[in-house]
Structure formats: C-alpha cells, structure tokens
Amino acid sequence: PCHRALADLKAARAEAPATADLTIVLVDLSESPQVVSRWAARASLPPQAIVTLDPAGVAARRWGAHRLPTTFLVDANGVCRHIHRGWGPGYLVRLSRWLLDLAPGGGGAQTR
C-alpha cells in the first residue's frame, strides 16, 4: 500500500502546481537506513520530497499513524488540516482535492 500511495502522491503533486513550495516528508518506520537509501535512489520521488527514518516508531505513535500509510497534510502555519489513514480507492481524488485546498486561495481553512 505504501508504494501505491506514493504513486498517487506523485500524481496529486503533479496536478497541484500552485503548491510549488510544498515539502513532502516520507517517514519510514521499519527498514534499515541502507534499505531506505537504496529504495529512495530508485523510487522517483515527487519534487521537494525528503525521506526520514523513524526506527522506533516514535513519530508514528505521536502523530497517530495506526494504519500504513498514513498521510498528513500540514499547512504553512504548521496546522494539520487533513489526515488519511491507509490507502485504497479514492485516495488520489481526496489527496488532489486537499492539496488544492492548501494552495494559496484554495480555502485551506477547511478540514475534511
């Protein structure tokens, strides 16, 4: 599911050019740094994406990531506006809409 979600994340990111200053943070919970580095080198990550490690699951517990992947959309003020747990039908549509909501003039104050 994480790999499928990444493909949708790249597609949604490509559809939302108004969010050019968007940073995507991918958090890996279980693999070694070597495995993650090899994966990131060949994964064709979205623009402005960074990969970080959470080997002990501290961030996952703190943010409530009980299902993987969990996607959080945080606005420019650091407020979490949208959370999506898991991956499945409708993920790309919701993610695209939420990215547009966060874009300047997109009505980012709404949470769905």
PDB file of C-alpha atoms in Angstrom:
ATOM      1  CA  PRO A   1       0.000   0.000   0.000  1.00  0.00           C
ATOM      2  CA  CYS A   2       2.813   2.466   0.703  1.00  0.00           C
ATOM      3  CA  HIS A   3       4.181   2.105  -2.835  1.00  0.00           C
ATOM      4  CA  ARG A   4       0.715   2.557  -4.353  1.00  0.00           C
ATOM      5  CA  ALA A   5       0.130   5.600  -2.173  1.00  0.00           C
ATOM      6  CA  LEU A   6       3.451   7.064  -3.328  1.00  0.00           C
ATOM      7  CA  ALA A   7       2.369   6.747  -6.973  1.00  0.00           C
ATOM      8  CA  ASP A   8      -0.860   8.587  -6.135  1.00  0.00           C
ATOM      9  CA  LEU A   9       1.042  11.177  -4.112  1.00  0.00           C
ATOM     10  CA  LYS A  10       3.266  11.885  -7.120  1.00  0.00           C
ATOM     11  CA  ALA A  11       0.212  12.190  -9.378  1.00  0.00           C
ATOM     12  CA  ALA A  12      -1.588  14.521  -6.961  1.00  0.00           C
ATOM     13  CA  ARG A  13       1.548  16.608  -6.524  1.00  0.00           C
ATOM     14  CA  ALA A  14       1.876  16.951 -10.296  1.00  0.00           C
ATOM     15  CA  GLU A  15      -1.724  18.223 -10.505  1.00  0.00           C
ATOM     16  CA  ALA A  16      -1.155  20.924  -7.866  1.00  0.00           C
ATOM     17  CA  PRO A  17       1.484  23.277  -9.321  1.00  0.00           C
ATOM     18  CA  ALA A  18       0.224  26.179  -7.199  1.00  0.00           C
ATOM     19  CA  THR A  19       1.781  24.465  -4.183  1.00  0.00           C
ATOM     20  CA  ALA A  20       5.319  24.764  -5.514  1.00  0.00           C
ATOM     21  CA  ASP A  21       6.686  25.425  -2.028  1.00  0.00           C
ATOM     22  CA  LEU A  22       5.183  22.152  -0.756  1.00  0.00           C
ATOM     23  CA  THR A  23       7.586  19.804   1.029  1.00  0.00           C
ATOM     24  CA  ILE A  24       6.739  16.121   1.150  1.00  0.00           C
ATOM     25  CA  VAL A  25       8.190  14.203   4.074  1.00  0.00           C
ATOM     26  CA  LEU A  26       8.158  10.429   3.763  1.00  0.00           C
ATOM     27  CA  VAL A  27       8.752   8.596   7.041  1.00  0.00           C
ATOM     28  CA  ASP A  28       9.963   5.004   7.026  1.00  0.00           C
ATOM     29  CA  LEU A  29       9.147   3.017  10.148  1.00  0.00           C
ATOM     30  CA  SER A  30      10.991  -0.253   9.908  1.00  0.00           C
ATOM     31  CA  GLU A  31      13.721  -0.652   7.312  1.00  0.00           C
ATOM     32  CA  SER A  32      17.411  -0.051   7.819  1.00  0.00           C
ATOM     33  CA  PRO A  33      18.995   3.181   6.555  1.00  0.00           C
ATOM     34  CA  GLN A  34      20.740   1.196   3.802  1.00  0.00           C
ATOM     35  CA  VAL A  35      17.480  -0.318   2.519  1.00  0.00           C
ATOM     36  CA  VAL A  36      15.733   3.069   2.595  1.00  0.00           C
ATOM     37  CA  SER A  37      18.640   4.765   0.801  1.00  0.00           C
ATOM     38  CA  ARG A  38      18.590   2.174  -1.989  1.00  0.00           C
ATOM     39  CA  TRP A  39      14.814   2.459  -2.324  1.00  0.00           C
ATOM     40  CA  ALA A  40      14.865   6.285  -2.380  1.00  0.00           C
ATOM     41  CA  ALA A  41      17.575   6.283  -5.069  1.00  0.00           C
ATOM     42  CA  ARG A  42      15.353   4.319  -7.459  1.00  0.00           C
ATOM     43  CA  ALA A  43      11.847   5.389  -6.354  1.00  0.00           C
ATOM     44  CA  SER A  44      11.469   8.539  -8.452  1.00  0.00           C
ATOM     45  CA  LEU A  45      10.259  10.631  -5.534  1.00  0.00           C
ATOM     46  CA  PRO A  46       7.993  13.642  -6.028  1.00  0.00           C
ATOM     47  CA  PRO A  47       9.604  17.080  -6.261  1.00  0.00           C
ATOM     48  CA  GLN A  48      10.729  18.508  -2.928  1.00  0.00           C
ATOM     49  CA  ALA A  49      10.375  15.168  -1.131  1.00  0.00           C
ATOM     50  CA  ILE A  50      12.627  14.093   1.691  1.00  0.00           C
ATOM     51  CA  VAL A  51      12.848  10.709   3.363  1.00  0.00           C
ATOM     52  CA  THR A  52      13.413  10.312   7.071  1.00  0.00           C
ATOM     53  CA  LEU A  53      13.591   7.336   9.406  1.00  0.00           C
ATOM     54  CA  ASP A  54      11.514   6.556  12.478  1.00  0.00           C
ATOM     55  CA  PRO A  55      13.023   3.203  13.521  1.00  0.00           C
ATOM     56  CA  ALA A  56      11.436   3.151  16.976  1.00  0.00           C
ATOM     57  CA  GLY A  57       8.046   4.412  15.740  1.00  0.00           C
ATOM     58  CA  VAL A  58       8.131   7.488  17.986  1.00  0.00           C
ATOM     59  CA  ALA A  59       6.766   9.867  15.342  1.00  0.00           C
ATOM     60  CA  ALA A  60       4.187   7.320  14.217  1.00  0.00           C
ATOM     61  CA  ARG A  61       2.817   6.976  17.754  1.00  0.00           C
ATOM     62  CA  ARG A  62       2.919  10.717  18.423  1.00  0.00           C
ATOM     63  CA  TRP A  63       1.046  11.513  15.183  1.00  0.00           C
ATOM     64  CA  GLY A  64      -1.395   8.603  15.496  1.00  0.00           C
ATOM     65  CA  ALA A  65      -0.271   6.656  12.436  1.00  0.00           C
ATOM     66  CA  HIS A  66      -2.070   3.425  13.296  1.00  0.00           C
ATOM     67  CA  ARG A  67      -2.551   2.307   9.667  1.00  0.00           C
ATOM     68  CA  LEU A  68       0.037   2.495   6.955  1.00  0.00           C
ATOM     69  CA  PRO A  69       0.450   4.529   5.009  1.00  0.00           C
ATOM     70  CA  THR A  70      -0.888   7.490   6.931  1.00  0.00           C
ATOM     71  CA  THR A  71      -0.880  10.800   5.075  1.00  0.00           C
ATOM     72  CA  PHE A  72      -0.904  14.108   6.941  1.00  0.00           C
ATOM     73  CA  LEU A  73      -1.325  17.427   5.155  1.00  0.00           C
ATOM     74  CA  VAL A  74       0.038  20.281   7.232  1.00  0.00           C
ATOM     75  CA  ASP A  75      -0.478  23.902   6.231  1.00  0.00           C
ATOM     76  CA  ALA A  76       2.133  26.680   6.158  1.00  0.00           C
ATOM     77  CA  ASN A  77       1.311  27.534   9.786  1.00  0.00           C
ATOM     78  CA  GLY A  78       2.063  24.013  10.973  1.00  0.00           C
ATOM     79  CA  VAL A  79      -1.604  23.073  11.432  1.00  0.00           C
ATOM     80  CA  CYS A  80      -2.553  19.555  10.376  1.00  0.00           C
ATOM     81  CA  ARG A  81      -5.518  20.072   8.028  1.00  0.00           C
ATOM     82  CA  HIS A  82      -6.119  16.584   6.666  1.00  0.00           C
ATOM     83  CA  ILE A  83      -5.320  13.020   7.720  1.00  0.00           C
ATOM     84  CA  HIS A  84      -5.801   9.922   5.600  1.00  0.00           C
ATOM     85  CA  ARG A  85      -5.102   6.528   7.127  1.00  0.00           C
ATOM     86  CA  GLY A  86      -4.363   3.653   4.773  1.00  0.00           C
ATOM     87  CA  TRP A  87      -4.564   3.517   1.006  1.00  0.00           C
ATOM     88  CA  GLY A  88      -7.420   2.488  -1.238  1.00  0.00           C
ATOM     89  CA  PRO A  89      -9.988   3.656  -3.766  1.00  0.00           C
ATOM     90  CA  GLY A  90     -10.486   7.390  -3.685  1.00  0.00           C
ATOM     91  CA  TYR A  91      -7.081   8.190  -2.165  1.00  0.00           C
ATOM     92  CA  LEU A  92      -5.835  10.074  -5.236  1.00  0.00           C
ATOM     93  CA  VAL A  93      -9.058  12.100  -5.572  1.00  0.00           C
ATOM     94  CA  ARG A  94      -9.083  13.090  -1.892  1.00  0.00           C
ATOM     95  CA  LEU A  95      -5.378  13.909  -1.853  1.00  0.00           C
ATOM     96  CA  SER A  96      -5.652  16.046  -5.001  1.00  0.00           C
ATOM     97  CA  ARG A  97      -8.592  17.980  -3.541  1.00  0.00           C
ATOM     98  CA  TRP A  98      -6.812  18.508  -0.233  1.00  0.00           C
ATOM     99  CA  LEU A  99      -3.644  19.781  -1.919  1.00  0.00           C
ATOM    100  CA  LEU A 100      -5.753  22.281  -3.837  1.00  0.00           C
ATOM    101  CA  ASP A 101      -7.428  23.303  -0.553  1.00  0.00           C
ATOM    102  CA  LEU A 102      -3.997  24.082   0.900  1.00  0.00           C
ATOM    103  CA  ALA A 103      -2.862  26.075  -2.129  1.00  0.00           C
ATOM    104  CA  PRO A 104      -2.965  29.864  -1.872  1.00  0.00           C
ATOM    105  CA  GLY A 105      -6.584  30.907  -2.379  1.00  0.00           C
ATOM    106  CA  GLY A 106      -7.740  27.309  -2.161  1.00  0.00           C
ATOM    107  CA  GLY A 107      -9.754  27.585   1.033  1.00  0.00           C
ATOM    108  CA  GLY A 108      -7.176  25.799   3.182  1.00  0.00           C
ATOM    109  CA  ALA A 109      -9.027  26.560   6.396  1.00  0.00           C
ATOM    110  CA  GLN A 110     -11.433  23.692   5.758  1.00  0.00           C
ATOM    111  CA  THR A 111     -10.726  20.266   7.175  1.00  0.00           C
ATOM    112  CA  ARG A 112     -12.342  17.195   5.679  1.00  0.00           C
TER     113      ARG A 112
END
